PDB file of C-alpha atoms and ligand atoms in Angstrom:
ATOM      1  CA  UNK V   1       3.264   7.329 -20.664  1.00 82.00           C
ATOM      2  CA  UNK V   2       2.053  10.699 -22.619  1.00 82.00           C
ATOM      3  CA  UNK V   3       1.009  13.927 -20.710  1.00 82.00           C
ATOM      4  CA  UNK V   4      -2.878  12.409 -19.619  1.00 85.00           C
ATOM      5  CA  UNK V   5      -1.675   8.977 -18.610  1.00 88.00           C
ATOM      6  CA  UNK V   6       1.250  10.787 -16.294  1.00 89.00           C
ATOM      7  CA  UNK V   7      -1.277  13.019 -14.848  1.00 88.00           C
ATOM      8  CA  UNK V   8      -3.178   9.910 -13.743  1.00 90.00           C
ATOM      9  CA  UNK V   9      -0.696   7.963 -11.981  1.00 93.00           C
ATOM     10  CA  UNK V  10       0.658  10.662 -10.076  1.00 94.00           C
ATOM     11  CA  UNK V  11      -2.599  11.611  -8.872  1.00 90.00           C
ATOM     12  CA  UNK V  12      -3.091   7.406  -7.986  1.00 94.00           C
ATOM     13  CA  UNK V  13       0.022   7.600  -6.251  1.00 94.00           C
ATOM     14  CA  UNK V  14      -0.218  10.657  -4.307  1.00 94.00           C
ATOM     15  CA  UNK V  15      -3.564   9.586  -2.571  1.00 94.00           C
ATOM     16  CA  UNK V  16      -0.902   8.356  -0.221  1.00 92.00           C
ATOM     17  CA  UNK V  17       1.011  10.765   1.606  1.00 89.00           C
ATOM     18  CA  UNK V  18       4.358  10.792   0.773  1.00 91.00           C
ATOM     19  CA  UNK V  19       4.065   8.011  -1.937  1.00 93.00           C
ATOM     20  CA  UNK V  20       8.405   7.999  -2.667  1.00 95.00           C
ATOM     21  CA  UNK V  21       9.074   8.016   1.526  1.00 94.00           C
ATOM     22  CA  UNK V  22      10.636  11.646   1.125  1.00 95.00           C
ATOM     23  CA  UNK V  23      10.275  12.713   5.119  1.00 92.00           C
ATOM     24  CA  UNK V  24      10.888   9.080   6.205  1.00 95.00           C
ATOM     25  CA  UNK V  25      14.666   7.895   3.688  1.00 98.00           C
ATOM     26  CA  UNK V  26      17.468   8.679   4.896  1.00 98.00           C
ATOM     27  CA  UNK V  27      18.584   8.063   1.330  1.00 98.00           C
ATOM     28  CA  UNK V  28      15.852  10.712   0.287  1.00 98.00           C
ATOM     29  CA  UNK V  29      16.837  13.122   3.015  1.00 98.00           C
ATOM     30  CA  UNK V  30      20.695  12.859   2.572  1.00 98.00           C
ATOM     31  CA  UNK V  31      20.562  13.130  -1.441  1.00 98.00           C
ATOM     32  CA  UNK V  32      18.219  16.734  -0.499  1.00 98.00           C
ATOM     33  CA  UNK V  33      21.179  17.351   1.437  1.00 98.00           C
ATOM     34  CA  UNK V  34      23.781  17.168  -0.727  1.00 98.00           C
ATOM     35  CA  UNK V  35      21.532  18.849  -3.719  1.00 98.00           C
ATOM     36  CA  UNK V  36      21.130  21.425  -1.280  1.00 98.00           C
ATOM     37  CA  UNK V  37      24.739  21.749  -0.359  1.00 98.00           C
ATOM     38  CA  UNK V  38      26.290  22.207  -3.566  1.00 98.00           C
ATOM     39  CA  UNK V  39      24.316  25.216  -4.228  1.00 98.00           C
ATOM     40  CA  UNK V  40      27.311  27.741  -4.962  1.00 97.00           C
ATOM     41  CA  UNK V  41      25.453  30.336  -3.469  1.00 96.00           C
ATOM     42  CA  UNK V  42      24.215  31.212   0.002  1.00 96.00           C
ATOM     43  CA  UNK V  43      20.947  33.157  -1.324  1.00 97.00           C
ATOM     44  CA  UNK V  44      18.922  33.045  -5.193  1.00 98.00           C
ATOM     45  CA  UNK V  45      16.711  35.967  -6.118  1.00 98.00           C
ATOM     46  CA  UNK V  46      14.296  33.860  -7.868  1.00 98.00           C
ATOM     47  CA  UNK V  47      14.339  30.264  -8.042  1.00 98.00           C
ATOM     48  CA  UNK V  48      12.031  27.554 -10.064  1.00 98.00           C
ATOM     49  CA  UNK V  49      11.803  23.969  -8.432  1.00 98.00           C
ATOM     50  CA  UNK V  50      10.377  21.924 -11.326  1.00 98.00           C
ATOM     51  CA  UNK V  51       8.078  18.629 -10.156  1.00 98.00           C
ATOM     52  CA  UNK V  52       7.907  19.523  -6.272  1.00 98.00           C
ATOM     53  CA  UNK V  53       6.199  16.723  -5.485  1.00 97.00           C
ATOM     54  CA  UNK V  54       5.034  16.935  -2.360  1.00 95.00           C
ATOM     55  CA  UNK V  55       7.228  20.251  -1.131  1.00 97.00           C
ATOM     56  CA  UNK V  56      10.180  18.376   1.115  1.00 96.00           C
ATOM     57  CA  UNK V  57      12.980  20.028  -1.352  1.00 97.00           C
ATOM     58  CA  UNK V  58      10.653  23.078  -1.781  1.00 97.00           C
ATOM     59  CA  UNK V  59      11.080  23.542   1.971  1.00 96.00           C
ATOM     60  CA  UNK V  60      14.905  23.108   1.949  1.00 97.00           C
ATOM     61  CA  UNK V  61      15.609  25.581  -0.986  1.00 98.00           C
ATOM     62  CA  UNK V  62      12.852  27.932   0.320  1.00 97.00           C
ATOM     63  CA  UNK V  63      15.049  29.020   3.010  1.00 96.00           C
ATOM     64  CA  UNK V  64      17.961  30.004   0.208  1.00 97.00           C
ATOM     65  CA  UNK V  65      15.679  32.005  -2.308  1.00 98.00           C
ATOM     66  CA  UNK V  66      14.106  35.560  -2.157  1.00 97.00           C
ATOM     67  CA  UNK V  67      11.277  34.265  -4.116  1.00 98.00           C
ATOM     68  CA  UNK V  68      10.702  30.218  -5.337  1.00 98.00           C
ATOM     69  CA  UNK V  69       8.453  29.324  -7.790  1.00 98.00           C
ATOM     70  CA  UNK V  70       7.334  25.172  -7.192  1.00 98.00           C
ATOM     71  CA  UNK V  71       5.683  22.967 -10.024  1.00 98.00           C
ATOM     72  CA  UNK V  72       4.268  19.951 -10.306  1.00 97.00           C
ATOM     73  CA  UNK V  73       1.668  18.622 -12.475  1.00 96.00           C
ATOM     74  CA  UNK V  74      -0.263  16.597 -10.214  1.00 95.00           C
ATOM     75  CA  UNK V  75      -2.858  18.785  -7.942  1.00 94.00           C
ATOM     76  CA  UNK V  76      -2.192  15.769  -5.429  1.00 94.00           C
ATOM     77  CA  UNK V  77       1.058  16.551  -5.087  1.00 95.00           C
ATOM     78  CA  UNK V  78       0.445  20.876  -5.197  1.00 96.00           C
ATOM     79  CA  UNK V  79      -1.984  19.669  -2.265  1.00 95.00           C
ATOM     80  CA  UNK V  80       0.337  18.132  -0.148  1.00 95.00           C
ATOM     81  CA  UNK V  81       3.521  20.642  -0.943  1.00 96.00           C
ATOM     82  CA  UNK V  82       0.968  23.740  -0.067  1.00 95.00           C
ATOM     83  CA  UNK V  83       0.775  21.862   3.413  1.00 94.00           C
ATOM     84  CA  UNK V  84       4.017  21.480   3.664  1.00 92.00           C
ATOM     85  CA  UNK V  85       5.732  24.371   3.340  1.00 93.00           C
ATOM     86  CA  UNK V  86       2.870  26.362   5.088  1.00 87.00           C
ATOM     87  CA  UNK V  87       2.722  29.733   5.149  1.00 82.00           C
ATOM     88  CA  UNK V  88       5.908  30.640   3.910  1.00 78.00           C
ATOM     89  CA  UNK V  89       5.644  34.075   2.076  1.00 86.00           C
ATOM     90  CA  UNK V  90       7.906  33.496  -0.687  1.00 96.00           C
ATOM     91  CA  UNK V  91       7.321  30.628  -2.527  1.00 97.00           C
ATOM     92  CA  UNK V  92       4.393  29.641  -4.967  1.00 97.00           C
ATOM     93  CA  UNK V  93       2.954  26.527  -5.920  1.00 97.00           C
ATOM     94  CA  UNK V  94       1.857  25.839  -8.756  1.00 97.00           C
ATOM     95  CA  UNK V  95       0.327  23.573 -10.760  1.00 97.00           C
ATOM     96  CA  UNK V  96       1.580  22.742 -14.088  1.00 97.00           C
ATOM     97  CA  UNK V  97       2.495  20.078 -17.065  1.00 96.00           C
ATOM     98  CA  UNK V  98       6.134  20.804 -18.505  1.00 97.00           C
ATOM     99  CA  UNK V  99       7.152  22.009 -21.014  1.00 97.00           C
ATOM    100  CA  UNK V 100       3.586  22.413 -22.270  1.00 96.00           C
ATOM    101  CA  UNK V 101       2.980  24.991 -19.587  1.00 97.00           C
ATOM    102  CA  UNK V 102       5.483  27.388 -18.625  1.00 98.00           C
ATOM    103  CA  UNK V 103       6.075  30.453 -16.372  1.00 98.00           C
ATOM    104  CA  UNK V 104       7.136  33.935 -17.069  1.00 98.00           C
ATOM    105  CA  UNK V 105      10.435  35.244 -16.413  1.00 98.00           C
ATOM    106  CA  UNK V 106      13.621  34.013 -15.841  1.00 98.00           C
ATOM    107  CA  UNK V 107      15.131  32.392 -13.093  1.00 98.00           C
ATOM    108  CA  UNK V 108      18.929  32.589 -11.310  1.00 98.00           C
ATOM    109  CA  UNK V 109      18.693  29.217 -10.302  1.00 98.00           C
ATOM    110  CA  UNK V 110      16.104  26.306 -11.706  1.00 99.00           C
ATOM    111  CA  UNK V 111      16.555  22.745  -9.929  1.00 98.00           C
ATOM    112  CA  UNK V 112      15.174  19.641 -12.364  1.00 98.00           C
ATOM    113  CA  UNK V 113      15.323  16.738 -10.293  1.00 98.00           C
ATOM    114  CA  UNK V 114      13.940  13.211 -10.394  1.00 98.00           C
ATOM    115  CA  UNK V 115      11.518  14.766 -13.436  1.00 98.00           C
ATOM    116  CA  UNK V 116      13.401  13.936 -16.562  1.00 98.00           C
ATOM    117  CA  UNK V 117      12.706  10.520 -17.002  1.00 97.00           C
ATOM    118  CA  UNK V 118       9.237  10.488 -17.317  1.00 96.00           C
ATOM    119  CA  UNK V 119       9.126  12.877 -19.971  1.00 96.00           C
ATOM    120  CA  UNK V 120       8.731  11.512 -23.696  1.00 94.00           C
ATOM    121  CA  UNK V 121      12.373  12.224 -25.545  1.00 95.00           C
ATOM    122  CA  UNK V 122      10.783  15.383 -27.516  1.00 96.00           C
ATOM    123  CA  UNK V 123       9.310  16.590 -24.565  1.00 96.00           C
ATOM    124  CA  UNK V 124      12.155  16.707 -22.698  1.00 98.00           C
ATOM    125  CA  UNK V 125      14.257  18.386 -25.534  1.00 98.00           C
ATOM    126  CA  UNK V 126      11.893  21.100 -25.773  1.00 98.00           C
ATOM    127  CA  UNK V 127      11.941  21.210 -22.265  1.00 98.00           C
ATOM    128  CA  UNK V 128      15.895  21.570 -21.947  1.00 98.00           C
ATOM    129  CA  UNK V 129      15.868  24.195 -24.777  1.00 97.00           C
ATOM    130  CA  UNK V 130      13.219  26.217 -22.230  1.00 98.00           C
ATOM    131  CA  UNK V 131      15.073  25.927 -19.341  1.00 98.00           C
ATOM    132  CA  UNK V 132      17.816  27.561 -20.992  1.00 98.00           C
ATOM    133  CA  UNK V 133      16.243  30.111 -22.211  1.00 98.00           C
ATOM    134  CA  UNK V 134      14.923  30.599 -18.957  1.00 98.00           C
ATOM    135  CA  UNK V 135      17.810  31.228 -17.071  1.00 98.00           C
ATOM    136  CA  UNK V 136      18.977  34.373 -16.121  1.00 98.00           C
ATOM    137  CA  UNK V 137      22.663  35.519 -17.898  1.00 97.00           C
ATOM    138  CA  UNK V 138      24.309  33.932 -14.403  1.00 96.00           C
ATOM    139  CA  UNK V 139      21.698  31.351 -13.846  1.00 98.00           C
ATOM    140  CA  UNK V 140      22.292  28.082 -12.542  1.00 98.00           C
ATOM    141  CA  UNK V 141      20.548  24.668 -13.547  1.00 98.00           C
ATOM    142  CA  UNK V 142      20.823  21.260 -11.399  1.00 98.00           C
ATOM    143  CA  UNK V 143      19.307  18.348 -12.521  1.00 98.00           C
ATOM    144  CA  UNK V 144      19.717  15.267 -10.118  1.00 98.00           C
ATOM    145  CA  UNK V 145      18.227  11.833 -11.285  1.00 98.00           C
ATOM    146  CA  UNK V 146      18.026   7.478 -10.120  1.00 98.00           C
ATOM    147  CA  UNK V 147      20.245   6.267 -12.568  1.00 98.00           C
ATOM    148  CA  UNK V 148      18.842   2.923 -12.544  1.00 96.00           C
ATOM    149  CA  UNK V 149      15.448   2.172 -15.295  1.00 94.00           C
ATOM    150  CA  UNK V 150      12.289   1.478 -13.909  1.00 94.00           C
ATOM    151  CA  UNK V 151       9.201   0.654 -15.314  1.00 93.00           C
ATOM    152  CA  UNK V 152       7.495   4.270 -15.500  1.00 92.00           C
ATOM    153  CA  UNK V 153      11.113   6.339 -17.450  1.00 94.00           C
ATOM    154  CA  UNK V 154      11.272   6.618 -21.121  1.00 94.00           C
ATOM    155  CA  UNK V 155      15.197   6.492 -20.117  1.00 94.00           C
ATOM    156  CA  UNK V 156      17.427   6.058 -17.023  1.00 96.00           C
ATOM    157  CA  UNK V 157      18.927   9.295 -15.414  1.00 98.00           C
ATOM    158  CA  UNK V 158      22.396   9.180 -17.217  1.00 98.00           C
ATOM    159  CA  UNK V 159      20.576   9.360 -20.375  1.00 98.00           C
ATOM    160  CA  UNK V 160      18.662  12.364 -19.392  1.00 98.00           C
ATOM    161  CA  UNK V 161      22.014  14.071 -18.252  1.00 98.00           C
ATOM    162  CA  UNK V 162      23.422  13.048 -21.508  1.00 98.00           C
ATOM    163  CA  UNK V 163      20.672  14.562 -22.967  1.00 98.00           C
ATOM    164  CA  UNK V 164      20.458  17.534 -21.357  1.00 98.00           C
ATOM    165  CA  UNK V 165      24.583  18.073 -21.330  1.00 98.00           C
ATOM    166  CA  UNK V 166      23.888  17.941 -25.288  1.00 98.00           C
ATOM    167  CA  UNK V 167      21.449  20.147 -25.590  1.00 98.00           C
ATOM    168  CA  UNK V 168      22.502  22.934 -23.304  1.00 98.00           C
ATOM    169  CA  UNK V 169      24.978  25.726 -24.673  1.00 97.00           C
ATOM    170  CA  UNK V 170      26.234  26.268 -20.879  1.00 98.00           C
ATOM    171  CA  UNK V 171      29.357  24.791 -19.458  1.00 97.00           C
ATOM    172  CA  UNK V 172      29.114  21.909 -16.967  1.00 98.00           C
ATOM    173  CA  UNK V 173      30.408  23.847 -13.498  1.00 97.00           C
ATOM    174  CA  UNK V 174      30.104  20.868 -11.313  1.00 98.00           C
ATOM    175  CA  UNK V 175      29.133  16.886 -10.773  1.00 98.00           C
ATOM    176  CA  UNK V 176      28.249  14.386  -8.204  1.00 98.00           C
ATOM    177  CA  UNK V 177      27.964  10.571  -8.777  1.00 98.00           C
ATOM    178  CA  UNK V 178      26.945   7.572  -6.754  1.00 98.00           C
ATOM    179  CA  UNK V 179      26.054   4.080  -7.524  1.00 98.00           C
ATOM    180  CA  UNK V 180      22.491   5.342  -7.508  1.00 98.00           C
ATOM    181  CA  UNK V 181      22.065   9.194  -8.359  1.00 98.00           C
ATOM    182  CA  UNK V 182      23.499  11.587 -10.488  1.00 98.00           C
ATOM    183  CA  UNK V 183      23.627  15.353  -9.814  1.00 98.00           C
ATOM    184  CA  UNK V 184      24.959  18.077 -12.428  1.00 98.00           C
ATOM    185  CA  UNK V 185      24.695  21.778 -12.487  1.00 98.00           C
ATOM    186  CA  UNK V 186      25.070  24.249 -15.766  1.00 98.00           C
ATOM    187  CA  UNK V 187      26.279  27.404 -15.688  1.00 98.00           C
ATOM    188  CA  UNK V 188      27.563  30.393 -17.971  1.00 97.00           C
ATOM    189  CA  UNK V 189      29.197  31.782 -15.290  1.00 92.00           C
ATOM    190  CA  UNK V 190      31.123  29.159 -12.771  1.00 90.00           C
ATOM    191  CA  UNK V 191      31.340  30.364  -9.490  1.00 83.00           C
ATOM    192  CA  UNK V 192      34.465  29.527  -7.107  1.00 93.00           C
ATOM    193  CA  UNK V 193      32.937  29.913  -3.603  1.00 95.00           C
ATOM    194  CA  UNK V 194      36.248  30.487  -2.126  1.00 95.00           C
ATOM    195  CA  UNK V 195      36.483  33.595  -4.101  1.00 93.00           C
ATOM    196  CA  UNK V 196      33.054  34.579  -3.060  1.00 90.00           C
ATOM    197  CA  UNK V 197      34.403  34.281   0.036  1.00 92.00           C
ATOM    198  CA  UNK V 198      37.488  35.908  -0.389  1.00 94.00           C
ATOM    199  CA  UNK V 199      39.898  32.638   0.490  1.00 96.00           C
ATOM    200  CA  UNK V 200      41.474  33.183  -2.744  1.00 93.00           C
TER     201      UNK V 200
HETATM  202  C1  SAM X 301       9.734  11.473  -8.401  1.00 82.60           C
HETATM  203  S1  SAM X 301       8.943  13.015  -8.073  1.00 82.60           S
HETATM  204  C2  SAM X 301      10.349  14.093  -7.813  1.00 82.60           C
HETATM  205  C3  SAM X 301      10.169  15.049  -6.667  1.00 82.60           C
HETATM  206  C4  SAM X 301      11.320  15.995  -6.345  1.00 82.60           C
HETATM  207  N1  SAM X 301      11.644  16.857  -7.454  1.00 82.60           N
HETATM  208  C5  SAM X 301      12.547  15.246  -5.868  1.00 82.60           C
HETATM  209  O1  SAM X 301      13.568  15.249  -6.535  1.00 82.60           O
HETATM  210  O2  SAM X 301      12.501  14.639  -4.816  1.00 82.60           O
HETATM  211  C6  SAM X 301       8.476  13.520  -9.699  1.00 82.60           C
HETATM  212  C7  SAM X 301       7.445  14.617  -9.688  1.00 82.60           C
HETATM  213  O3  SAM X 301       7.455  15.251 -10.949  1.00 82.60           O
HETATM  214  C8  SAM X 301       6.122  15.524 -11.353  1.00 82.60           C
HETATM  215  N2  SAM X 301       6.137  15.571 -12.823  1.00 82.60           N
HETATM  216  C9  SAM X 301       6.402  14.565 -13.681  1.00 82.60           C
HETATM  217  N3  SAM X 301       6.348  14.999 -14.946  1.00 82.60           N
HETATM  218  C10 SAM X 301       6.066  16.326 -14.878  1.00 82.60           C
HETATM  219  C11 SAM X 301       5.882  17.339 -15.853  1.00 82.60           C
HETATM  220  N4  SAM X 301       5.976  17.057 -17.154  1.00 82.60           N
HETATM  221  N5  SAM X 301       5.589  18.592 -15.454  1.00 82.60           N
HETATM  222  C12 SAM X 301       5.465  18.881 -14.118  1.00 82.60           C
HETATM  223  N6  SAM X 301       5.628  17.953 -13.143  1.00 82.60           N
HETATM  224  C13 SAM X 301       5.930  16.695 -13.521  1.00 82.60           C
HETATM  225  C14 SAM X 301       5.311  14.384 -10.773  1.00 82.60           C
HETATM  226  O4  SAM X 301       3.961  14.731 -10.595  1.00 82.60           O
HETATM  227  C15 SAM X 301       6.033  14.109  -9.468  1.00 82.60           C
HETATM  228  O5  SAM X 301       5.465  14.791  -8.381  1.00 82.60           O
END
C-alpha cells in the first residue's frame, strides 16, 4: 500500500469502533501492559506515541508523561482517540502521515508500535533515521510489533526490528519476545531502575 491507499483503509476500518478489539483483548490489553511496564521510568517530560489509533495506549502512557504528543494518520482514528482520552490536559492528538509529516522538538521517550509494517521499506528507513534524531540525548525508543505477516505489512515485525536495530546508532537496553509480539527499546543511556531506586 503507498501513503493514499493506507489513508483509505484505515479510514474503512475505523468506521467501526475499535476495528483491532483494543478495549475488548485481553491479548491487546495485557501486551499494553507489559509495553507499559517496562517503561524504565516512572514519569517522561515529553513523550510521542506514533499511530495512536484509537487512544487505548495514549490513555495508559498519558498518565506517565508531563506532556504526550499522539499521531495517527487516519482522522477516524484522531476521532475516536480525542474521545477517548477526554479531556486530559496534556496530551495532543494529532493527525499526521509518517515520516512525511513530522513534529518539532525532541522527545525523552517515543513509543512505535504496531506501525512499522505498513510502511514501504524507504519509508520506514527515513522514518527510523527521524526518530533518532528526534530523541532527546537520554531518550528512549520502543517499538513493539505481530511478528507474524499478514496481508496489509510490507514485512513481518522481526524484520522491522531488524531494520530498525540496523539503522539506529543507540544501544539495544532491553527486549521482550513471545510467540506473537516483539517489544525492544533503544537507548544512549541504559537505565538500571534499581539504581534509580537506590537498591544498588
Ligand atoms: C495497528 S494500529 C496500532 C495502534 C497502536 N499503536 C497499538 O500498538 O496498539 C496502526 C495505526 O497506525 C496508523 N498508521 C499507519 N501508518 C501510519 C503512518 N505512516 N503515519 C501515521 N500513522 C500511521 C494507522 O492509521 C493505525 O491507526
Amino acid at each position: 500500500m503507498n501513503a493514499q491507499e493506507r489513508a483509505d483503509y484505515f479510514d474503512t476500518i475505523y468506521q467501526q469502533q475499535d476495528p483491532f478489539g483494543y478495549g475488548t483483548r485481553w491479548y491487546e490489553s495485557r501486551k499494553r501492559d507489559i509495553l507499559l511496564a517496562t517503561l524504565p521510568r516512572a514519569g517522561f517530560a515529553r513523550a510521542w506515541e506514533l499511530g495512536c489509533s484509537n487512544g487505548e495506549t495514549t490513555r495508559g502512557l498519558a498518565a506517565r508523561c508531563q506532556t504526550l504528543l499522539a499521531t495517527d494518520m487516519s482522522g477516524e482514528a484522531v476521532a475516536q482517540a480525542a474521545q477517548r482520552v477526554g479531556a486530559r490536559s496534556n496530551v495532543e492528538i494529532v493527525q499526521a502521515c509518517h515520516p512525511q509529516q513530522w513534529p518539532h522538538g525532541s522527545f525523552d521517550l517515543i513509543v512505535v508500535s504496531e506501525v512499522g509494517y505498513y510502511l514501504q521499506p524507504d519509508e520506514l528507513k527515513d522514518l527510523v533515521e527521524r526518530v533518532e534524531d528526534s530523541l532527546t540525548p537520554e531518550g528512549l525508543l520502543v517499538a513493539c510489533h505481530w511478528k507474524h505477516a499478514f496481508e496489509q505489512a510490507h514485512q513481518d515485525g522481526l524484520a522491522v526490528h531488524h531494520c530498525i536495530g540496523h539503522l539506529l546508532s543507540l544501544p539495544l537496553a532491553y527486549r521482550y519476545e513471545d510467540n506473537d509480539f516483539l517489544l525492544e527499546a533503544w537507548t544512549a543511556h541504559p537505565l538500571s531502575v534499581a539504581q534509580q531506586e537506590g537498591l544498588r
